[in-house]
Amino acid sequence: MLASCFAPTRTVALSSLRTFATQAPAASVLASKATEPSKKYKVVVVGAGPGGLSVSSTLSNMLGKDQVAIIDPADYHYYQPLWTYVGGGLKPFDESKRPMASLMPKNAEWIKDSVTAFDPENNTVSLRNGQSVGYDYLVVAAGIQINWDQIKGLKESLGKDGVTSNYDPNSVQKTYQFLQEFKGGNAVFTFPNTPLKCPGAPTKIAFLAEEIFRLNGVRDKSNVNYFHSGMRIYGIDHYAKVIEKLVDDRNLNVHLRHDLVEIQPDDHKAIFRNLETNELITQTYDFLHVSPPQGAPTFIKESPLADAAGFVDVNKSTLRHNKYKNVYSIGDCSNLPTGKTAAAIAGSTGVLKANLIADMQGKPAQKEYDGYASCPLVVGRKELILAEFSGYTGQPLETFPFDQRKINNMTQYMNKEIIPYMYWNGLLKGTWNGPSTFRKMMAPFAVQKN
């Protein structure tokens, strides 16, 4: 329930090509010989996103000063779930942004630098400035990397002449302007053939755009084309049929198993690869929203902590590393087989903290993560489908005692106005660990859902 599909980002510019903890150039990511750490901490947290701040807030409050360090180079922290509303003209961008310094736990030490390498055999983390930091316990919460360069022509096109993306802090501020300037023709939306933050996010902006076209009186002159790499536009069966019917009702043209590979801005052409036949097709556009390819951060992918896909290899129940037992990971950089969403971070942060604290005390794991994730699917200015589910089982894990597949104005208001307050004042401070307790309270009142 908490937050939206996006895990919030702390990137400050498209050129950084990453989200969360920045890495240095690839050459410096290679493992190096062990060096004596310049300083050692009980716990080192890599990444000051929602997972990193939640964990470090709780642990630094418990352990006191000089025991917990957070490594992150960013000047600002962005609450990216709000960017769907920014792109749809429903929220100002500045509501999504706060100085990183204002969010740091008072008892934690902020190391404002980038991680270049991990040495888990010697319990050290290397920094871009050449120093290394030692730890007794390591928490990796470094987010997901956006790989803008994987689409030819995207970087030079973004934010210009109708090409935009709600995944970039600069471009998202152009989305609504471009939608308002759209006078008809081809509006094109994409979904990449990679992992990404919130599989619902590309669908949300397509629905909001279609509504804007109706309100502006240009819908009858507009083709809304959604090129999606998947077999269906939403992967959880409990909600998929409802969303697919809505797509049909609003006449969105969905092209499944297509992946954007190139933009030709001078000709207003987008080139897609058919993932079944490998054929290239060309689609002209008058408006183009790109959901970019994403993947494991390079400095994790090239480290001993990574699995074959490059994400931190953890036990899906305990969030503890499968090889290095004093290492934990949370959020988008981990290989947890659930949605990469802020709600998943909220649902798992309590598990990680409980198990890490137990580990420090010489006790076994105390909690297990059930794969909870949520993607509040914005389908109109005042309309939302509140999808809550376990990514492990594919089954719904709904909080409220009504059928959350139905479009609801109340949950839209909650997601837009109330959840951001809970994020800034609860999750980041380590006091909100997801809706599981509230769900149990509501369970006796739940309606039967077929």
XYZ file of C-alpha atoms in Angstrom:
450
model
C 0.000 0.000 0.000
C 2.690 2.469 0.912
C 3.870 4.728 -1.855
C 3.619 4.020 -5.483
C 5.291 1.652 -7.831
C 8.487 3.587 -8.146
C 11.227 3.216 -5.657
C 12.261 6.825 -5.109
C 15.421 8.005 -6.751
C 18.172 10.392 -5.843
C 19.594 11.103 -9.295
C 20.223 14.736 -10.081
C 20.671 14.587 -13.848
C 20.196 12.313 -16.836
C 23.950 12.225 -17.355
C 24.418 10.284 -14.134
C 22.855 7.241 -15.778
C 21.886 5.681 -12.494
C 19.541 5.745 -9.603
C 20.562 5.663 -5.982
C 24.225 5.262 -4.989
C 26.379 6.433 -7.872
C 29.228 4.394 -9.209
C 32.520 5.641 -10.570
C 33.577 4.864 -14.162
C 33.606 1.173 -14.976
C 37.389 0.877 -14.967
C 37.485 1.656 -11.260
C 34.830 -0.884 -10.408
C 37.183 -3.811 -10.836
C 38.119 -5.565 -7.620
C 41.318 -4.320 -6.055
C 43.635 -5.678 -3.412
C 42.512 -5.229 0.149
C 43.547 -1.982 1.807
C 43.320 -0.898 5.386
C 40.022 0.959 5.853
C 40.215 4.635 6.748
C 37.408 4.104 9.235
C 35.275 1.220 10.427
C 31.617 1.123 11.478
C 29.321 -1.428 12.999
C 26.965 -1.037 10.029
C 27.605 0.504 6.617
C 24.585 1.253 4.433
C 25.153 1.825 0.701
C 22.432 4.065 -0.704
C 20.248 6.728 0.913
C 16.969 5.820 -0.739
C 13.930 4.731 1.264
C 15.418 1.378 2.249
C 18.802 2.797 3.188
C 17.384 5.699 5.186
C 14.835 3.511 6.974
C 17.452 0.959 8.029
C 20.047 3.545 9.035
C 17.500 5.600 10.983
C 16.476 2.635 13.105
C 19.962 1.213 13.610
C 21.690 4.535 14.342
C 19.011 5.349 16.892
C 19.623 1.970 18.524
C 23.431 1.886 18.302
C 24.216 5.578 18.829
C 26.710 7.881 17.141
C 29.684 6.715 15.058
C 28.258 3.227 14.618
C 26.321 3.590 11.335
C 27.525 5.146 8.085
C 25.457 5.895 4.965
C 27.268 6.198 1.644
C 25.548 8.272 -1.050
C 26.807 11.176 -3.183
C 23.473 12.811 -4.075
C 22.525 16.344 -3.067
C 18.796 15.656 -3.255
C 16.387 12.848 -2.497
C 13.393 12.512 -4.812
C 10.099 10.865 -3.991
C 9.693 9.443 -7.458
C 6.210 7.946 -7.013
C 4.969 11.520 -7.291
C 6.407 11.838 -10.788
C 3.387 10.104 -12.330
C 1.303 12.963 -10.952
C 3.886 15.556 -12.033
C 3.840 14.177 -15.572
C 0.047 14.206 -15.563
C -0.142 17.824 -14.413
C -1.565 16.900 -11.015
C 1.361 17.769 -8.711
C 4.220 20.298 -8.746
C 7.683 18.836 -9.153
C 9.057 20.560 -6.059
C 6.834 18.420 -3.806
C 8.953 15.407 -4.815
C 12.304 16.929 -3.842
C 14.139 17.480 -0.542
C 17.786 18.170 0.303
C 19.539 14.947 1.232
C 21.160 16.596 4.245
C 17.722 17.290 5.752
C 16.876 13.574 5.733
C 20.025 12.085 7.216
C 19.562 10.453 10.652
C 21.260 12.599 13.303
C 23.248 9.666 14.734
C 24.464 8.347 11.377
C 27.554 9.559 9.528
C 26.916 10.558 5.925
C 29.793 9.683 3.604
C 29.022 11.832 0.558
C 30.867 9.764 -2.004
C 30.402 6.958 -4.506
C 31.027 3.252 -4.035
C 33.418 1.724 -6.567
C 33.889 -1.821 -5.249
C 33.004 -4.320 -2.542
C 35.477 -6.620 -0.796
C 33.260 -8.883 1.320
C 36.151 -11.194 2.164
C 37.774 -8.315 4.064
C 34.567 -6.479 5.046
C 35.418 -3.273 3.220
C 33.814 -0.936 0.691
C 35.964 1.135 -1.676
C 35.103 4.762 -2.455
C 35.743 6.917 -5.493
C 38.055 9.157 -3.444
C 40.443 6.221 -3.045
C 39.624 5.460 0.566
C 37.933 2.357 1.916
C 35.426 1.913 4.719
C 35.234 -1.117 6.992
C 32.137 -2.728 8.461
C 30.916 -5.488 10.693
C 27.620 -5.569 8.776
C 26.791 -4.257 5.314
C 23.378 -3.264 3.935
C 23.207 -2.679 0.168
C 20.283 -0.455 -0.795
C 21.655 1.097 -3.960
C 18.594 1.058 -6.220
C 18.418 0.268 -9.905
C 20.449 1.759 -12.746
C 18.753 3.438 -15.699
C 20.571 2.603 -18.926
C 19.618 5.467 -21.236
C 22.368 4.585 -23.709
C 20.755 1.252 -24.580
C 18.277 3.059 -26.859
C 19.997 4.785 -29.751
C 19.078 8.448 -29.965
C 17.273 8.597 -26.623
C 19.662 10.780 -24.626
C 19.866 13.497 -27.268
C 16.088 13.393 -27.880
C 14.851 13.473 -24.296
C 13.005 16.586 -23.214
C 12.783 17.928 -26.750
C 10.123 18.046 -29.435
C 7.584 15.776 -27.717
C 9.988 13.121 -26.373
C 9.878 12.635 -22.609
C 10.187 10.185 -19.720
C 8.744 10.256 -16.219
C 11.860 8.389 -15.045
C 14.094 11.472 -15.288
C 13.836 14.479 -12.943
C 14.360 16.977 -15.758
C 12.272 15.296 -18.427
C 9.284 14.624 -16.153
C 8.842 18.381 -15.895
C 8.282 18.483 -19.667
C 5.741 15.648 -19.881
C 2.616 17.637 -19.059
C 3.712 20.529 -21.285
C 4.123 18.165 -24.230
C 0.748 16.537 -23.531
C -0.951 19.937 -23.463
C 0.733 20.908 -26.727
C -0.398 17.693 -28.425
C -3.035 18.516 -31.057
C -3.597 15.027 -32.420
C -1.683 12.327 -34.264
C 0.316 9.448 -32.786
C 0.993 9.364 -29.045
C 3.417 6.514 -28.323
C 4.254 4.899 -24.971
C 6.874 2.214 -24.306
C 7.679 -0.540 -21.811
C 11.246 -1.957 -21.941
C 12.402 -5.554 -22.121
C 14.315 -5.280 -18.834
C 13.582 -5.153 -15.117
C 12.236 -1.751 -14.109
C 10.808 0.163 -11.232
C 7.054 -0.453 -11.152
C 5.718 -2.360 -14.117
C 2.582 -0.221 -13.808
C 4.281 3.151 -14.274
C 4.347 3.149 -18.109
C 0.657 2.194 -18.118
C -0.279 5.014 -15.735
C 0.997 7.781 -17.975
C -0.726 6.221 -20.989
C -4.071 6.348 -19.147
C -3.489 9.903 -17.921
C -2.505 11.064 -21.399
C -5.607 9.528 -22.956
C -7.754 11.386 -20.417
C -5.932 14.662 -21.128
C -6.596 14.218 -24.843
C -10.298 13.753 -24.094
C -10.407 16.821 -21.860
C -8.597 18.882 -24.497
C -10.966 17.812 -27.253
C -8.363 16.078 -29.422
C -9.079 12.424 -28.605
C -10.911 11.795 -31.881
C -7.792 12.936 -33.751
C -5.396 10.884 -31.627
C -3.980 7.368 -31.748
C -2.746 6.135 -28.365
C -0.179 3.413 -29.069
C 1.366 1.383 -26.245
C 4.363 -0.743 -27.258
C 4.973 -3.266 -24.474
C 7.712 -5.895 -24.340
C 5.690 -8.369 -22.272
C 3.109 -11.033 -22.988
C 0.456 -8.876 -21.280
C 0.421 -5.371 -19.868
C 0.105 -6.413 -16.225
C 1.594 -9.533 -14.719
C -0.689 -10.176 -11.725
C -3.760 -12.119 -12.875
C -6.014 -10.744 -10.136
C -5.783 -7.263 -11.671
C -4.821 -7.974 -15.286
C -8.319 -8.616 -16.658
C -9.682 -5.404 -15.141
C -6.837 -3.367 -16.625
C -7.120 -5.052 -20.013
C -10.848 -4.256 -20.142
C -10.094 -0.638 -19.301
C -7.533 -0.541 -22.108
C -10.206 -1.763 -24.520
C -12.839 0.653 -23.198
C -10.504 3.615 -23.713
C -9.279 2.406 -27.088
C -5.577 2.134 -26.348
C -3.752 0.313 -29.139
C -1.521 -2.237 -27.392
C 1.373 -3.865 -29.265
C 2.786 -6.684 -27.137
C 6.299 -8.145 -27.431
C 7.791 -4.959 -28.893
C 10.899 -3.220 -27.542
C 12.093 0.293 -28.405
C 15.633 0.197 -29.836
C 16.083 3.569 -31.553
C 14.656 7.073 -31.850
C 15.131 9.138 -35.008
C 14.113 12.591 -33.744
C 14.561 14.488 -37.018
C 11.947 12.273 -38.667
C 9.812 11.695 -35.541
C 10.286 7.944 -35.872
C 10.560 5.275 -33.171
C 12.079 1.923 -34.141
C 10.838 -1.180 -32.320
C 12.018 -4.774 -32.404
C 9.390 -7.500 -32.492
C 10.687 -9.859 -29.816
C 9.016 -12.867 -31.415
C 10.254 -12.420 -34.994
C 13.214 -10.031 -34.463
C 11.710 -7.838 -37.179
C 12.191 -4.065 -36.914
C 9.150 -1.854 -37.335
C 8.886 1.915 -37.579
C 6.256 3.993 -35.774
C 5.932 7.723 -36.351
C 5.149 9.820 -33.299
C 3.916 13.277 -32.353
C 4.369 12.541 -28.649
C 6.665 9.834 -27.242
C 6.943 8.721 -23.609
C 9.866 6.352 -23.041
C 10.204 4.019 -20.078
C 13.950 3.360 -20.310
C 15.876 0.089 -19.944
C 17.073 -0.591 -16.409
C 19.315 -3.071 -14.668
C 21.674 -3.797 -11.819
C 24.102 -0.973 -10.955
C 27.483 -1.626 -12.566
C 29.427 -1.497 -9.314
C 27.191 -4.258 -7.923
C 27.061 -6.277 -11.125
C 30.860 -6.487 -11.215
C 31.177 -7.390 -7.529
C 31.284 -10.693 -5.604
C 27.854 -9.844 -4.150
C 26.018 -10.264 -7.454
C 24.020 -13.127 -8.874
C 24.169 -14.071 -12.567
C 21.877 -11.158 -13.483
C 23.967 -8.665 -11.520
C 21.675 -8.070 -8.547
C 22.652 -8.656 -4.905
C 22.110 -12.350 -4.207
C 19.990 -12.653 -1.056
C 17.679 -15.137 0.608
C 14.180 -14.044 -0.381
C 12.778 -14.658 3.093
C 15.472 -13.165 5.336
C 17.150 -10.630 2.952
C 20.532 -11.977 4.055
C 23.198 -12.648 1.439
C 23.375 -16.264 0.359
C 27.181 -16.413 0.710
C 28.325 -13.511 2.901
C 26.342 -13.800 6.110
C 27.077 -10.295 7.400
C 25.676 -8.713 4.222
C 22.023 -7.795 3.644
C 20.224 -6.089 0.792
C 16.889 -4.397 0.238
C 15.001 -2.839 -2.633
C 15.652 -2.630 -6.346
C 19.320 -3.662 -6.273
C 18.476 -7.013 -4.675
C 17.364 -10.126 -6.533
C 14.166 -10.501 -4.504
C 11.637 -11.988 -6.969
C 8.947 -9.376 -6.418
C 7.973 -5.984 -7.777
C 10.664 -3.322 -7.630
C 8.464 -0.824 -5.819
C 8.640 1.552 -2.873
C 5.874 -0.483 -1.285
C 8.057 -3.595 -1.469
C 10.775 -1.686 0.368
C 8.293 -0.630 3.041
C 7.078 -4.216 3.370
C 10.576 -5.673 3.676
C 12.452 -3.066 5.713
C 10.998 -4.323 8.999
C 12.100 -7.843 8.121
C 15.651 -6.784 7.329
C 15.987 -4.691 10.486
C 14.612 -7.433 12.725
C 16.913 -10.056 11.229
C 19.996 -7.849 11.237
C 19.461 -6.869 14.868
C 18.966 -10.535 15.778
C 22.167 -11.355 13.888
C 24.078 -8.787 15.950
C 22.739 -10.432 19.095
C 23.733 -13.915 17.967
C 20.123 -14.988 17.377
C 18.539 -16.646 14.330
C 16.387 -14.731 11.843
C 13.208 -13.418 13.445
C 11.018 -12.555 10.439
C 10.324 -13.645 6.879
C 9.402 -11.402 3.972
C 6.297 -12.527 2.077
C 7.067 -10.697 -1.184
C 4.546 -7.909 -0.561
C 4.499 -5.213 -3.230
C 2.014 -2.652 -4.415
C 1.423 -0.630 -7.547
C -1.343 1.967 -7.242
C -2.458 2.083 -10.872
C -3.476 5.627 -11.684
C -5.979 5.388 -14.533
C -7.392 8.928 -14.402
C -7.125 12.242 -12.586
C -9.403 10.949 -9.826
C -9.233 7.231 -10.558
C -6.992 4.504 -9.165
C -6.853 0.714 -8.933
C -4.929 -0.202 -5.769
C -3.018 -3.350 -6.690
C -1.408 -5.084 -3.687
C 0.087 -8.528 -4.025
C 2.892 -10.932 -3.233
C 5.436 -11.072 -6.008
C 6.400 -14.497 -4.681
C 2.993 -16.087 -5.166
C 1.234 -13.738 -7.587
C -1.709 -13.636 -5.176
C -3.368 -10.460 -3.857
C -2.369 -9.088 -0.442
C -4.966 -6.360 -0.161
C -5.143 -4.055 2.835
C -8.709 -2.759 2.677
C -11.973 -4.698 3.157
C -13.288 -3.948 -0.339
C -12.465 -5.178 -3.824
C -9.412 -3.127 -4.730
C -9.731 -4.025 -8.408
C -12.521 -1.472 -8.658
C -11.646 2.112 -9.565
C -11.714 4.163 -6.384
C -11.520 7.917 -5.737
C -10.603 7.485 -2.072
C -7.483 5.438 -2.764
C -6.449 7.945 -5.420
C -6.613 10.737 -2.833
C -4.734 8.560 -0.326
C -1.969 7.767 -2.804
C -1.630 11.360 -3.949
C -1.944 13.232 -0.642
C -1.559 10.931 2.386
C 1.055 8.375 1.375
C 3.695 11.030 0.573
C 3.371 12.307 4.148
C 3.822 8.762 5.476
C 6.853 8.347 3.259
C 8.684 11.479 4.404
C 7.671 11.227 8.053
C 7.400 7.467 8.576
C 9.339 5.249 6.197
C 12.457 7.409 5.954
C 12.553 7.769 9.739
C 12.334 4.016 10.228
C 8.896 4.011 11.863
C 6.734 2.704 8.995
C 7.254 -0.901 7.925
C 4.340 -1.373 5.557
C 0.631 -2.133 6.010
C 0.771 -5.749 7.240
C -0.487 -4.923 10.745
C -3.329 -2.823 9.369
C -4.171 -5.590 6.872
C -4.582 -8.067 9.717
C -6.902 -5.655 11.519
C -9.058 -5.256 8.423
C -9.152 -8.960 7.518
C -12.359 -9.785 9.463
C -14.226 -7.162 7.438
C -12.988 -8.177 4.009
C -15.527 -8.886 1.291
C -15.401 -12.083 -0.743
C -13.370 -11.482 -3.912
C -13.649 -13.812 -6.867
